CSV table of C-alpha atoms in Angstrom, one decimal:
chain,number,residue,atom,x,y,z
A,12,UNK,CA,-28.5,-130.8,72.0
A,13,UNK,CA,-27.8,-131.1,75.6
A,14,UNK,CA,-26.3,-134.2,77.1
A,15,UNK,CA,-27.9,-136.9,79.1
A,16,UNK,CA,-31.0,-135.9,81.1
A,17,UNK,CA,-30.1,-134.4,84.4
A,18,UNK,CA,-31.5,-136.1,87.5
A,19,UNK,CA,-34.7,-134.6,88.8
A,20,UNK,CA,-33.8,-132.4,91.8
A,21,UNK,CA,-35.6,-133.5,95.0
A,22,UNK,CA,-35.5,-130.4,97.2
A,23,UNK,CA,-37.3,-127.1,96.5
A,24,UNK,CA,-35.5,-124.5,94.4
A,25,UNK,CA,-32.6,-126.4,93.0
A,26,UNK,CA,-30.2,-124.5,90.8
A,27,UNK,CA,-30.2,-126.3,87.5
A,28,UNK,CA,-28.0,-123.9,85.6
A,29,UNK,CA,-25.8,-121.2,87.0
A,30,UNK,CA,-24.6,-118.0,85.3
A,31,UNK,CA,-21.6,-119.7,83.7
A,32,UNK,CA,-23.8,-122.6,82.5
A,33,UNK,CA,-26.3,-120.2,81.0
A,34,UNK,CA,-23.5,-118.4,79.1
A,35,UNK,CA,-22.1,-121.7,77.8
A,36,UNK,CA,-25.5,-122.8,76.7
A,37,UNK,CA,-26.2,-119.6,74.8
A,38,UNK,CA,-22.7,-119.9,73.2
A,39,UNK,CA,-23.5,-123.4,72.1
A,40,UNK,CA,-26.9,-122.5,70.6
A,41,UNK,CA,-25.2,-119.6,68.8
A,42,UNK,CA,-22.8,-122.0,67.2
A,43,UNK,CA,-25.5,-124.4,66.3
A,44,UNK,CA,-27.6,-121.6,64.6
A,45,UNK,CA,-24.5,-120.6,62.6
A,46,UNK,CA,-23.8,-124.2,61.6
A,47,UNK,CA,-27.4,-125.0,60.6
A,48,UNK,CA,-28.0,-121.7,58.8
A,49,UNK,CA,-24.8,-122.0,56.7
A,50,UNK,CA,-24.8,-119.5,53.9
A,51,UNK,CA,-28.2,-118.3,54.9
A,52,UNK,CA,-27.0,-116.7,58.1
A,53,UNK,CA,-27.6,-113.1,57.0
A,54,UNK,CA,-31.2,-114.1,56.4
A,55,UNK,CA,-31.7,-115.2,60.0
A,56,UNK,CA,-34.0,-113.2,62.2
A,57,UNK,CA,-33.9,-114.1,65.9
A,58,UNK,CA,-37.4,-113.4,67.3
A,59,UNK,CA,-37.7,-113.5,71.0
A,60,UNK,CA,-41.0,-114.3,72.8
A,61,UNK,CA,-41.4,-111.9,75.7
A,62,UNK,CA,-40.7,-111.7,78.5
A,63,UNK,CA,-37.4,-113.6,78.7
A,64,UNK,CA,-37.2,-114.8,75.1
A,65,UNK,CA,-36.5,-111.2,74.1
A,66,UNK,CA,-33.2,-110.7,76.0
A,67,UNK,CA,-32.2,-114.2,75.1
A,68,UNK,CA,-32.6,-113.4,71.4
A,69,UNK,CA,-30.4,-110.3,71.8
A,70,UNK,CA,-27.7,-112.3,73.6
A,71,UNK,CA,-27.8,-115.0,70.9
A,72,UNK,CA,-27.4,-112.3,68.3
A,73,UNK,CA,-24.4,-110.9,70.2
A,74,UNK,CA,-22.7,-114.3,70.4
A,75,UNK,CA,-23.4,-115.0,66.7
A,76,UNK,CA,-21.9,-111.7,65.8
A,77,UNK,CA,-18.8,-112.5,67.9
A,78,UNK,CA,-18.4,-116.0,66.5
A,79,UNK,CA,-19.3,-115.5,62.8
A,80,UNK,CA,-18.9,-111.8,62.3
A,81,UNK,CA,-22.4,-111.5,61.0
A,82,UNK,CA,-24.9,-109.1,62.5
A,83,UNK,CA,-28.2,-111.0,62.4
A,84,UNK,CA,-31.5,-109.1,62.9
A,85,UNK,CA,-33.4,-109.4,66.2
A,86,UNK,CA,-37.0,-108.9,67.0
A,87,UNK,CA,-39.7,-109.7,69.5
A,88,UNK,CA,-43.2,-110.8,69.0
A,89,UNK,CA,-45.8,-110.5,71.8
A,90,UNK,CA,-48.1,-113.5,71.8
A,91,UNK,CA,-50.6,-112.3,74.5
A,92,UNK,CA,-53.3,-111.5,72.0
A,93,UNK,CA,-52.9,-114.9,70.4
A,94,UNK,CA,-53.0,-117.0,73.5
A,95,UNK,CA,-55.7,-119.7,73.8
A,96,UNK,CA,-55.8,-119.5,77.6
A,97,UNK,CA,-56.8,-115.8,78.0
A,98,UNK,CA,-60.2,-116.8,79.2
A,99,UNK,CA,-58.8,-119.1,81.9
A,100,UNK,CA,-56.0,-116.9,83.0
A,101,UNK,CA,-57.3,-113.4,82.5
A,102,UNK,CA,-56.0,-110.5,80.6
A,103,UNK,CA,-52.4,-109.3,81.1
A,104,UNK,CA,-50.5,-106.3,80.0
A,105,UNK,CA,-49.1,-106.5,76.5
A,106,UNK,CA,-45.4,-106.4,75.6
A,107,UNK,CA,-43.4,-105.2,72.7
A,108,UNK,CA,-43.7,-106.5,69.1
A,109,UNK,CA,-40.8,-105.2,67.2
A,110,UNK,CA,-39.6,-106.7,63.9
A,111,UNK,CA,-36.9,-105.6,61.5
A,112,UNK,CA,-38.0,-102.9,59.1
A,113,UNK,CA,-37.6,-105.3,56.1
A,114,UNK,CA,-40.1,-107.7,57.7
A,115,UNK,CA,-39.8,-111.5,57.9
A,116,UNK,CA,-41.0,-112.4,54.4
A,117,UNK,CA,-38.7,-115.1,52.9
A,118,UNK,CA,-36.3,-115.0,56.0
A,119,UNK,CA,-35.2,-117.7,58.3
A,120,UNK,CA,-37.0,-117.0,61.6
A,121,UNK,CA,-35.6,-118.5,64.8
A,122,UNK,CA,-38.1,-118.2,67.6
A,123,UNK,CA,-36.4,-117.8,71.0
A,124,UNK,CA,-38.0,-118.6,74.3
A,125,UNK,CA,-36.8,-119.5,77.8
A,126,UNK,CA,-38.8,-122.6,78.6
A,127,UNK,CA,-40.5,-125.1,76.3
A,128,UNK,CA,-43.4,-126.7,78.2
A,129,UNK,CA,-46.8,-127.4,76.7
A,130,UNK,CA,-45.9,-125.8,73.4
A,131,UNK,CA,-48.9,-123.5,73.5
A,132,UNK,CA,-46.8,-120.3,73.6
A,133,UNK,CA,-44.9,-121.5,70.5
A,134,UNK,CA,-48.2,-122.2,68.8
A,135,UNK,CA,-49.4,-118.7,69.6
A,136,UNK,CA,-46.1,-117.3,68.3
A,137,UNK,CA,-46.5,-119.3,65.1
A,138,UNK,CA,-50.0,-117.9,64.7
A,139,UNK,CA,-48.7,-114.4,65.3
A,140,UNK,CA,-45.9,-114.9,62.7
A,141,UNK,CA,-48.4,-116.0,60.2
A,142,UNK,CA,-50.1,-112.6,60.5
A,143,UNK,CA,-46.8,-110.8,60.3
A,144,UNK,CA,-45.4,-112.3,57.1
A,145,UNK,CA,-44.3,-115.5,55.4
A,146,UNK,CA,-40.9,-116.6,56.6
A,147,UNK,CA,-39.0,-119.1,54.5
A,148,UNK,CA,-38.7,-121.4,57.5
A,149,UNK,CA,-39.3,-121.1,61.3
A,150,UNK,CA,-37.1,-122.8,63.8
A,151,UNK,CA,-37.2,-122.8,67.6
A,152,UNK,CA,-34.5,-122.3,70.2
A,153,UNK,CA,-35.2,-122.7,73.9
A,154,UNK,CA,-33.0,-122.5,76.9
A,155,UNK,CA,-34.8,-125.3,78.7
A,156,UNK,CA,-37.0,-128.1,77.4
A,157,UNK,CA,-39.0,-129.5,80.4
A,158,UNK,CA,-41.2,-131.9,78.5
A,159,UNK,CA,-45.0,-132.3,78.9
A,160,UNK,CA,-45.9,-131.2,75.4
A,161,UNK,CA,-49.6,-130.8,74.6
A,162,UNK,CA,-49.0,-130.1,70.9
A,163,UNK,CA,-46.8,-131.7,68.2
A,164,UNK,CA,-44.0,-129.1,68.6
A,165,UNK,CA,-40.3,-129.7,69.0
A,166,UNK,CA,-37.4,-127.4,69.4
A,167,UNK,CA,-34.5,-127.2,66.9
A,168,UNK,CA,-32.0,-125.9,69.5
A,169,UNK,CA,-32.3,-126.9,73.1
A,170,UNK,CA,-30.0,-125.5,75.8
A,171,UNK,CA,-30.9,-128.2,78.3
A,172,UNK,CA,-33.4,-131.0,78.5
A,173,UNK,CA,-34.9,-131.3,82.0
A,174,UNK,CA,-37.2,-134.1,82.8
A,175,UNK,CA,-39.7,-132.7,85.3
A,176,UNK,CA,-43.0,-133.5,86.9
A,177,UNK,CA,-46.0,-131.3,86.0
A,178,UNK,CA,-46.1,-130.2,89.6
A,179,UNK,CA,-42.7,-128.7,89.4
A,180,UNK,CA,-41.9,-125.2,88.3
A,181,UNK,CA,-39.0,-124.2,86.1
A,182,UNK,CA,-38.0,-120.6,86.5
A,183,UNK,CA,-35.5,-118.8,84.3
A,184,UNK,CA,-33.9,-115.7,85.6
A,185,UNK,CA,-31.9,-113.4,83.3
A,186,UNK,CA,-29.7,-110.5,84.2
A,187,UNK,CA,-31.7,-108.2,82.0
A,188,UNK,CA,-35.0,-109.0,83.7
A,189,UNK,CA,-34.2,-110.4,87.1
A,190,UNK,CA,-30.7,-109.2,87.9
A,191,UNK,CA,-29.0,-112.6,87.7
A,192,UNK,CA,-28.6,-115.6,85.3
A,193,UNK,CA,-29.9,-118.9,86.6
A,194,UNK,CA,-32.4,-121.6,86.0
A,195,UNK,CA,-34.2,-122.9,89.0
A,196,UNK,CA,-36.5,-125.9,89.5
A,197,UNK,CA,-38.9,-125.8,92.4
A,198,UNK,CA,-41.3,-128.3,93.9
A,199,UNK,CA,-41.1,-132.1,94.2
B,11,UNK,CA,-59.9,-103.4,85.1
B,12,UNK,CA,-63.5,-103.4,86.2
B,13,UNK,CA,-66.1,-105.3,84.3
B,14,UNK,CA,-67.7,-102.2,82.8
B,15,UNK,CA,-66.4,-98.9,81.4
B,16,UNK,CA,-69.1,-96.5,82.4
B,17,UNK,CA,-67.3,-93.2,83.2
B,18,UNK,CA,-63.8,-91.8,83.1
B,19,UNK,CA,-64.3,-90.7,86.7
B,20,UNK,CA,-64.2,-94.4,87.6
B,21,UNK,CA,-60.7,-94.9,86.2
B,22,UNK,CA,-57.8,-94.5,88.6
B,23,UNK,CA,-54.4,-93.6,87.3
B,24,UNK,CA,-53.3,-97.2,86.9
B,25,UNK,CA,-56.3,-98.3,85.0
B,26,UNK,CA,-56.2,-95.4,82.7
B,27,UNK,CA,-52.4,-95.9,82.1
B,28,UNK,CA,-53.0,-99.6,81.4
B,29,UNK,CA,-55.5,-98.7,78.7
B,30,UNK,CA,-53.2,-96.2,77.1
B,31,UNK,CA,-50.2,-98.6,77.3
B,32,UNK,CA,-52.2,-101.4,75.9
B,33,UNK,CA,-53.4,-99.2,73.0
B,34,UNK,CA,-49.8,-98.3,72.3
B,35,UNK,CA,-48.7,-101.9,72.2
B,36,UNK,CA,-51.6,-102.8,69.9
B,37,UNK,CA,-50.6,-100.0,67.6
B,38,UNK,CA,-47.1,-101.2,67.6
B,39,UNK,CA,-48.2,-104.8,67.0
B,40,UNK,CA,-50.3,-103.8,64.0
B,41,UNK,CA,-48.0,-101.2,62.5
B,42,UNK,CA,-47.1,-102.0,58.9
B,43,UNK,CA,-49.0,-105.3,58.9
B,44,UNK,CA,-51.1,-106.4,56.0
B,45,UNK,CA,-53.4,-108.5,58.2
B,46,UNK,CA,-54.7,-106.0,60.7
B,47,UNK,CA,-56.5,-108.5,62.7
B,48,UNK,CA,-55.9,-110.3,65.9
B,49,UNK,CA,-57.7,-113.5,67.1
B,50,UNK,CA,-58.1,-112.4,70.7
B,51,UNK,CA,-61.9,-112.1,70.9
B,52,UNK,CA,-62.8,-114.9,68.6
B,53,UNK,CA,-66.3,-116.2,69.4
B,54,UNK,CA,-67.2,-113.2,71.5
B,55,UNK,CA,-70.1,-111.0,70.5
B,56,UNK,CA,-70.2,-107.2,70.8
B,57,UNK,CA,-73.4,-105.3,70.4
B,58,UNK,CA,-73.3,-101.7,69.4
B,59,UNK,CA,-76.6,-100.3,70.9
B,60,UNK,CA,-77.0,-96.8,69.6
B,61,UNK,CA,-80.0,-94.7,70.6
B,62,UNK,CA,-78.3,-91.6,69.2
B,63,UNK,CA,-76.8,-90.8,65.8
B,64,UNK,CA,-73.1,-91.4,65.5
B,65,UNK,CA,-70.6,-91.8,62.7
B,66,UNK,CA,-67.2,-92.2,64.1
B,67,UNK,CA,-67.9,-93.7,67.5
B,68,UNK,CA,-70.0,-96.5,66.2
B,69,UNK,CA,-67.7,-97.3,63.2
B,70,UNK,CA,-64.7,-97.0,65.5
B,71,UNK,CA,-66.1,-99.5,68.0
B,72,UNK,CA,-67.2,-101.8,65.2
B,73,UNK,CA,-63.8,-101.7,63.6
B,74,UNK,CA,-62.1,-102.3,67.0
B,75,UNK,CA,-64.2,-105.3,67.7
B,76,UNK,CA,-63.7,-106.7,64.3
B,77,UNK,CA,-59.9,-106.3,64.4
B,78,UNK,CA,-60.0,-108.4,67.6
B,79,UNK,CA,-62.1,-111.0,65.7
B,80,UNK,CA,-65.3,-110.5,67.7
B,81,UNK,CA,-68.6,-110.8,66.1
B,82,UNK,CA,-70.4,-107.4,65.9
B,83,UNK,CA,-74.0,-106.6,65.9
B,84,UNK,CA,-75.1,-103.0,65.1
B,85,UNK,CA,-78.3,-101.9,66.6
B,86,UNK,CA,-79.7,-98.4,66.0
B,87,UNK,CA,-82.9,-97.3,67.6
B,88,UNK,CA,-84.2,-96.1,64.3
B,89,UNK,CA,-86.0,-98.9,62.4
B,90,UNK,CA,-86.0,-101.3,65.4
B,91,UNK,CA,-88.7,-102.3,67.9
B,92,UNK,CA,-87.8,-99.2,69.9
B,93,UNK,CA,-90.2,-97.4,67.6
B,94,UNK,CA,-92.9,-99.8,68.8
B,95,UNK,CA,-92.2,-98.8,72.4
B,96,UNK,CA,-89.7,-101.4,73.6
B,97,UNK,CA,-87.8,-100.2,76.6
B,98,UNK,CA,-84.0,-100.1,77.0
B,99,UNK,CA,-84.2,-102.9,79.5
B,100,UNK,CA,-86.2,-105.2,77.3
B,101,UNK,CA,-84.0,-104.5,74.3
B,102,UNK,CA,-80.9,-105.2,76.3
B,103,UNK,CA,-82.2,-108.4,77.7
B,104,UNK,CA,-83.2,-109.5,74.2
B,105,UNK,CA,-79.8,-108.9,72.9
B,106,UNK,CA,-78.2,-110.7,75.8
B,107,UNK,CA,-80.5,-113.7,75.4
B,108,UNK,CA,-79.0,-113.9,71.9
B,109,UNK,CA,-75.6,-114.2,73.4
B,110,UNK,CA,-73.9,-110.8,73.5
B,111,UNK,CA,-70.8,-110.6,75.7
B,112,UNK,CA,-70.6,-106.8,75.7
B,113,UNK,CA,-72.9,-104.0,75.0
B,114,UNK,CA,-71.5,-100.7,73.7
B,115,UNK,CA,-74.2,-98.2,74.4
B,116,UNK,CA,-75.0,-94.7,73.4
B,117,UNK,CA,-78.1,-93.0,74.8
B,118,UNK,CA,-79.5,-89.5,75.0
B,119,UNK,CA,-80.3,-90.1,78.7
B,120,UNK,CA,-77.4,-89.5,81.1
B,121,UNK,CA,-77.0,-92.6,83.3
B,122,UNK,CA,-78.5,-95.1,80.8
B,123,UNK,CA,-75.3,-97.2,80.7
B,124,UNK,CA,-75.3,-97.4,84.5
B,125,UNK,CA,-78.8,-98.7,84.5
B,126,UNK,CA,-77.9,-101.2,81.8
B,127,UNK,CA,-75.0,-102.5,83.7
B,128,UNK,CA,-77.3,-103.5,86.5
B,129,UNK,CA,-79.5,-105.5,84.2
B,130,UNK,CA,-77.1,-107.5,82.1
B,131,UNK,CA,-74.4,-110.1,82.8
B,132,UNK,CA,-71.9,-109.0,80.2
B,133,UNK,CA,-69.7,-105.9,80.1
B,134,UNK,CA,-71.2,-102.5,79.3
B,135,UNK,CA,-69.2,-99.8,77.6
B,136,UNK,CA,-70.5,-96.2,77.7
B,137,UNK,CA,-70.2,-94.7,74.2
B,138,UNK,CA,-71.8,-91.5,75.3
B,139,UNK,CA,-74.7,-90.9,77.6
B,140,UNK,CA,-76.6,-87.6,77.3
B,141,UNK,CA,-74.5,-84.8,78.7
B,142,UNK,CA,-72.8,-87.1,81.2
B,143,UNK,CA,-69.7,-88.9,79.9
B,144,UNK,CA,-68.0,-90.3,76.9
B,145,UNK,CA,-65.0,-92.2,78.4
B,146,UNK,CA,-63.5,-93.7,75.3
B,147,UNK,CA,-63.3,-90.3,73.7
B,148,UNK,CA,-61.4,-89.0,76.7
B,149,UNK,CA,-59.1,-92.1,76.6
B,150,UNK,CA,-58.3,-91.5,72.9
B,151,UNK,CA,-57.8,-87.8,73.5
B,152,UNK,CA,-55.3,-88.6,76.3
B,153,UNK,CA,-53.6,-91.2,74.1
B,154,UNK,CA,-53.3,-88.6,71.3
B,155,UNK,CA,-51.8,-86.0,73.7
B,156,UNK,CA,-49.4,-88.5,75.1
B,157,UNK,CA,-48.3,-89.6,71.6
B,158,UNK,CA,-47.9,-86.0,70.4
B,159,UNK,CA,-46.3,-84.4,73.5
B,160,UNK,CA,-44.8,-87.5,75.0
B,161,UNK,CA,-46.4,-87.0,78.4
B,162,UNK,CA,-49.6,-86.1,80.2
B,163,UNK,CA,-48.2,-85.1,83.6
B,164,UNK,CA,-48.2,-81.3,83.8
B,165,UNK,CA,-49.6,-80.8,80.3
B,166,UNK,CA,-51.8,-77.7,80.2
B,167,UNK,CA,-55.1,-78.4,78.4
B,168,UNK,CA,-57.7,-75.8,77.5
B,169,UNK,CA,-61.1,-77.2,76.8
B,170,UNK,CA,-63.0,-74.5,74.9
B,171,UNK,CA,-66.7,-74.1,74.1
B,172,UNK,CA,-70.0,-75.7,75.0
B,173,UNK,CA,-68.9,-77.4,78.2
B,174,UNK,CA,-72.5,-77.4,79.5
B,175,UNK,CA,-73.7,-80.0,76.9
B,176,UNK,CA,-70.5,-81.8,76.4
B,177,UNK,CA,-70.0,-85.3,77.7
B,178,UNK,CA,-66.6,-85.2,76.0
B,179,UNK,CA,-65.5,-82.3,78.2
B,180,UNK,CA,-66.7,-84.0,81.4
B,181,UNK,CA,-64.9,-87.2,80.6
B,182,UNK,CA,-61.7,-85.3,79.7
B,183,UNK,CA,-61.8,-83.3,82.8
B,184,UNK,CA,-61.9,-86.4,85.0
B,185,UNK,CA,-59.5,-88.5,83.0
B,186,UNK,CA,-56.9,-85.8,82.3
B,187,UNK,CA,-56.8,-84.5,85.8
B,188,UNK,CA,-56.4,-88.2,87.0
B,189,UNK,CA,-53.4,-88.4,84.7
B,190,UNK,CA,-51.9,-85.3,86.0
B,191,UNK,CA,-52.8,-82.7,83.3
B,192,UNK,CA,-53.9,-79.2,84.3
B,193,UNK,CA,-57.3,-78.5,82.7
B,194,UNK,CA,-58.7,-75.0,82.1
B,195,UNK,CA,-62.3,-74.7,80.9
B,196,UNK,CA,-63.0,-71.7,78.6
B,197,UNK,CA,-66.6,-70.9,77.8
B,198,UNK,CA,-69.2,-68.2,78.1
B,199,UNK,CA,-70.8,-68.3,81.5
B,200,UNK,CA,-74.0,-69.6,80.0
B,201,UNK,CA,-72.3,-72.7,78.7
B,202,UNK,CA,-70.7,-73.8,81.9
B,203,UNK,CA,-72.5,-76.2,84.1
B,204,UNK,CA,-73.7,-75.3,87.6
B,205,UNK,CA,-71.2,-76.7,90.1
B,206,UNK,CA,-68.2,-76.4,87.9
B,207,UNK,CA,-66.5,-74.9,90.9
B,208,UNK,CA,-66.2,-78.4,92.4
B,209,UNK,CA,-64.4,-79.8,89.4
B,210,UNK,CA,-60.6,-80.2,89.4
B,211,UNK,CA,-60.2,-77.4,86.8
B,212,UNK,CA,-59.7,-73.7,86.4
B,213,UNK,CA,-62.3,-71.6,84.6
B,214,UNK,CA,-61.8,-68.7,82.3
B,215,UNK,CA,-64.1,-66.6,80.1
B,216,UNK,CA,-61.3,-65.2,78.0
B,217,UNK,CA,-59.9,-67.5,75.3
B,218,UNK,CA,-57.1,-65.1,74.3
B,219,UNK,CA,-55.7,-65.0,77.8
B,220,UNK,CA,-55.5,-68.8,78.0
B,221,UNK,CA,-54.1,-69.7,74.6
B,222,UNK,CA,-50.5,-68.6,75.0
B,223,UNK,CA,-50.1,-70.8,78.1
B,224,UNK,CA,-51.9,-73.9,76.6
B,225,UNK,CA,-50.1,-77.0,75.3
B,226,UNK,CA,-53.3,-78.5,74.1
B,227,UNK,CA,-56.4,-76.6,72.9
B,228,UNK,CA,-59.5,-78.9,72.7
B,229,UNK,CA,-62.4,-77.3,70.9
B,230,UNK,CA,-65.9,-78.5,71.6
B,231,UNK,CA,-68.7,-78.6,69.2
B,232,UNK,CA,-71.5,-76.1,69.8
B,233,UNK,CA,-74.4,-78.6,70.3
B,234,UNK,CA,-77.2,-76.8,68.7
B,235,UNK,CA,-79.4,-79.9,68.9
B,236,UNK,CA,-79.3,-79.9,72.7
B,237,UNK,CA,-79.9,-76.1,73.0
B,238,UNK,CA,-83.5,-75.3,73.9
B,239,UNK,CA,-82.7,-71.8,74.9
B,240,UNK,CA,-80.4,-69.1,73.7
B,241,UNK,CA,-77.1,-69.4,75.3
B,242,UNK,CA,-75.3,-66.7,73.3
B,243,UNK,CA,-76.6,-63.8,71.2
B,244,UNK,CA,-75.5,-65.1,67.8
B,245,UNK,CA,-73.3,-67.6,66.1
B,246,UNK,CA,-71.1,-64.9,64.8
B,247,UNK,CA,-70.6,-63.4,68.2
B,248,UNK,CA,-69.8,-66.8,69.7
B,249,UNK,CA,-67.3,-67.5,66.9
B,250,UNK,CA,-65.6,-64.1,67.4
B,251,UNK,CA,-65.1,-64.7,71.1
B,252,UNK,CA,-64.7,-68.4,71.4
B,253,UNK,CA,-63.9,-69.7,67.9
B,254,UNK,CA,-60.4,-70.8,67.0
B,255,UNK,CA,-59.2,-69.0,63.9
B,256,UNK,CA,-55.8,-68.5,62.3
B,257,UNK,CA,-55.0,-65.4,64.3
B,258,UNK,CA,-55.6,-67.2,67.6
B,259,UNK,CA,-53.7,-70.2,66.3
B,260,UNK,CA,-50.7,-68.0,65.9
B,261,UNK,CA,-50.9,-67.1,69.6
B,262,UNK,CA,-50.2,-70.7,70.6
B,263,UNK,CA,-46.8,-72.0,71.7
B,264,UNK,CA,-44.6,-73.8,69.2
B,265,UNK,CA,-45.5,-77.3,70.3
B,266,UNK,CA,-49.1,-76.8,71.1
B,267,UNK,CA,-51.7,-78.9,69.4
B,268,UNK,CA,-55.4,-78.4,68.4
B,269,UNK,CA,-57.9,-81.1,69.1
B,270,UNK,CA,-61.6,-81.6,68.3
B,271,UNK,CA,-63.7,-84.6,69.1
B,272,UNK,CA,-65.8,-84.2,65.9
B,273,UNK,CA,-68.1,-83.7,64.3
B,274,UNK,CA,-67.0,-80.1,63.6
B,275,UNK,CA,-69.0,-77.0,62.8
B,276,UNK,CA,-66.4,-75.5,60.5
B,277,UNK,CA,-66.5,-71.7,60.8
B,278,UNK,CA,-68.3,-71.8,64.1
B,279,UNK,CA,-66.0,-73.1,66.9
B,280,UNK,CA,-63.1,-73.8,64.6
B,281,UNK,CA,-62.0,-72.2,61.3
B,282,UNK,CA,-61.5,-74.5,58.4
B,283,UNK,CA,-57.8,-73.6,57.9
B,284,UNK,CA,-57.2,-74.3,61.6
B,285,UNK,CA,-58.9,-77.7,61.4
B,286,UNK,CA,-56.7,-78.6,58.4
B,287,UNK,CA,-53.5,-77.2,59.8
B,288,UNK,CA,-50.5,-79.3,60.9
B,289,UNK,CA,-51.2,-78.6,64.5
B,290,UNK,CA,-54.6,-80.2,64.3
B,291,UNK,CA,-54.8,-83.8,65.5
B,292,UNK,CA,-58.4,-84.3,64.4
B,293,UNK,CA,-57.7,-87.1,61.9
B,294,UNK,CA,-55.1,-88.6,64.2
B,295,UNK,CA,-57.7,-88.7,67.0
B,296,UNK,CA,-60.0,-90.8,64.8
B,297,UNK,CA,-57.2,-93.3,64.0
B,298,UNK,CA,-56.2,-93.5,67.6
B,299,UNK,CA,-59.8,-94.1,68.6
B,300,UNK,CA,-59.7,-97.6,67.0
B,301,UNK,CA,-56.6,-98.6,68.9
B,302,UNK,CA,-57.9,-97.3,72.2
B,303,UNK,CA,-61.2,-99.0,71.8
B,304,UNK,CA,-59.4,-102.3,70.9
B,305,UNK,CA,-57.5,-101.9,74.2
B,306,UNK,CA,-60.7,-101.3,76.1
B,307,UNK,CA,-62.5,-104.3,74.6
B,308,UNK,CA,-59.4,-106.5,75.2
B,309,UNK,CA,-59.1,-105.5,78.8
B,310,UNK,CA,-62.8,-105.9,79.5
B,311,UNK,CA,-63.5,-109.0,77.5
B,312,UNK,CA,-60.2,-110.8,76.9
B,313,UNK,CA,-60.0,-112.4,80.3
B,314,UNK,CA,-62.2,-114.9,82.1
B,315,UNK,CA,-65.8,-114.9,81.1
B,316,UNK,CA,-68.2,-113.9,83.8
């Protein structure tokens, strides 16, 4: 878990985490996954939620391989077709759904996403997983938890807890998708 | 995407590519799954309004809608109030009053879906109108070509046979040329429409000259039910000059594929052994049809309700 809550930044576009912070946070989550999985580490499947959960899951797998010497499986699951807000927000292009060939039955799935907010994306991902197989357990890892949950959902691994107001925006940029690693908070 | 899918000529390159990409993602998401169902259109109602006979298109749309969890109502003109003289407009308004969100329509009159789109609030999908268009068939053909050959840009497609009566040919001409393919129509002069000169295609009367250069050969069904005059001397002569048999198959390039929108007249436009050969994508086209129609329904209906 991250340390004490950071103060809410006042001015627009405050950098919450820089590139080095993001790397440290990913390393810490990797260690926590290793510790929590114990002997079951080879059963772990890191499943990223596109867009930015997918590269995060790949990075986590890389760090876990470096620290524990175990190559864990990585996948992505697109949740667009499972969203409950399509009617409000309109259709959007779909992204990849790729799972290990052995599937996820009986495995320890760790969902990976960039920001945990209302919890609706995670719910959609849980719905999608239910159609894809029956994991032994599902855990959740997020880079940033910004609060304001609308569903009873909690993360197992949190990079950083950030108290925010609803009006604020938390944006995660990753080198793979945006060219640079950083977490920004904008708005008052 | 627009609210309706009425003709392939409406689709620009971005729209068409979006449909194909979405279909590919849906295919990928459902590959190897036991539960081939997505909750996306839960609570939406899709009506299949079919004034003409159909096997694969109606079942394909039904399956596509059901796999997206929509409720499906199948309406066929036979055995309905249409036989009592109810008009297309009244039928459509009746269906909409019962809460349909989309109408998938097939009609023997060209332009019927366009009229329908002006009357109803929901989306209208053209599933074949007269000799005008059949856009989802063209989309699934394009999808099949892209999957098999890996590209559409610069692909040389020969569309062979009864172009005059073929809505599939029209839709494919527009869609494939929008997507960068080079289309050649091959048919006897009597089976080419007036004004084909203004289409973005080349025209040939000699199948054997076209085959060696084609990446895709799309055979069309000879639509005897729409022929009220004699367009060629005999079925045997047509088959000799424009049918695809094993000998002509051998003239194709190594990577070339053979397509047919179905239903086939085996022995007429396509020989049985050609239809069943490894180059034939006919069964694949049917399977791809479901994914492509899922993509279309998702893009038209998935978003904000009108």
